[in-house]
Coordinates of C-alpha atoms in Angstrom, one line a residue:
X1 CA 122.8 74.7 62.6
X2 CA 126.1 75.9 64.1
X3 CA 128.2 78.6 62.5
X4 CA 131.8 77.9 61.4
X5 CA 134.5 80.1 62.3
X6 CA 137.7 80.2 60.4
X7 CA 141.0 79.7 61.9
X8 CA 142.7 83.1 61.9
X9 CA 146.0 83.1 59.7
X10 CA 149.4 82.9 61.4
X11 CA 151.9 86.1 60.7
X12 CA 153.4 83.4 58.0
X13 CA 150.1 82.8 56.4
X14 CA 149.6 86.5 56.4
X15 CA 152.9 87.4 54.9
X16 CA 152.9 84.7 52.4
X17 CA 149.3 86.2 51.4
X18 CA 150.5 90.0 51.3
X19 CA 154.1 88.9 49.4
X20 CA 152.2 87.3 46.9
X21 CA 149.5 90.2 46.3
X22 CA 152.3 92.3 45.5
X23 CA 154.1 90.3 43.4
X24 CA 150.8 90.1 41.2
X25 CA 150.3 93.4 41.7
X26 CA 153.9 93.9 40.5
X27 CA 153.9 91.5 37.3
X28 CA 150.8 92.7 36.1
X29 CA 152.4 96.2 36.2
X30 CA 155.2 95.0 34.2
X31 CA 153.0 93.5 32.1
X32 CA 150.9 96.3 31.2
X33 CA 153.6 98.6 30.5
X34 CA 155.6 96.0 28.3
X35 CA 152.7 95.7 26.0
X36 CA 152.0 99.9 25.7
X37 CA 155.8 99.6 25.0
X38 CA 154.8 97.3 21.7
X39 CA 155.7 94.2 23.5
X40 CA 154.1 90.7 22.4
X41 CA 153.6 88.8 25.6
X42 CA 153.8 85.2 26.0
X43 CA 152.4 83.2 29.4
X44 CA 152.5 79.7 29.8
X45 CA 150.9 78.3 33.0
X46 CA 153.7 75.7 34.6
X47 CA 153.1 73.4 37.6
X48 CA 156.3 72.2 39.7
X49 CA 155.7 68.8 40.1
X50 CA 158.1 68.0 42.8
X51 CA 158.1 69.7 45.8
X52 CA 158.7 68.5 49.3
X53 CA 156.7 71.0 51.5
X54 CA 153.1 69.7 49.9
X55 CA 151.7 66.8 48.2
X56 CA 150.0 68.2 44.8
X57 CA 151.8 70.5 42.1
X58 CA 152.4 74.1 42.4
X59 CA 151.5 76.3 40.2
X60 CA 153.8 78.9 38.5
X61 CA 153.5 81.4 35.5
X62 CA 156.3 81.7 33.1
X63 CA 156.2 84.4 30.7
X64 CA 158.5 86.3 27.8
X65 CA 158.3 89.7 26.2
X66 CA 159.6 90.2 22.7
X67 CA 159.9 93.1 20.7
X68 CA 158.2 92.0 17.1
X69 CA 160.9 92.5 14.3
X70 CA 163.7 93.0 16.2
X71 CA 163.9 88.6 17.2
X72 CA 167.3 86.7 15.7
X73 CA 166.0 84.4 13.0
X74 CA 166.9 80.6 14.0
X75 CA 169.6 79.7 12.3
X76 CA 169.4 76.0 10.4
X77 CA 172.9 74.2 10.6
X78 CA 173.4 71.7 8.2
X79 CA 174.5 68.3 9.7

């Protein structure tokens, strides 16, 4: 059986892959140190459904940090 060799990665491949290790390495950070801070974190998994540089969804990650107690009550308006 013949082996298979991967196709090395371009310098874009290569910085798209390091860019986006250290932007998880970065959130993950932020992250962290929002919740020892008393943060409740919130992450809802996205897809952008559009695109024009590649036929299926992308994925994103969309996230908020709130301080408990310290949120504005909704306010109800009578119509």
């Amino acid at each position: 059986m013949a082996e298979i060799y991967p196709f090395p990665k371009t310098a874009e491949e290569q910085g798209a892959e390091r860019q986006l290790t250290e932007a998880m390495h970065a959130l993950n950070a932020a992250i962290k140190h929002a919740a020892q801070c008393g943060f409740a974190i919130e992450l809802r998994p996205g897809t952008w459904p559009f695109t024009t540089y590649t036929r299926t969804p992308v994925p994103y990650i969309d996230f908020t940090a709130r301080l408990p107690g310290r949120q504005k009550p909704p306010e109800f308006v009578e119509i």
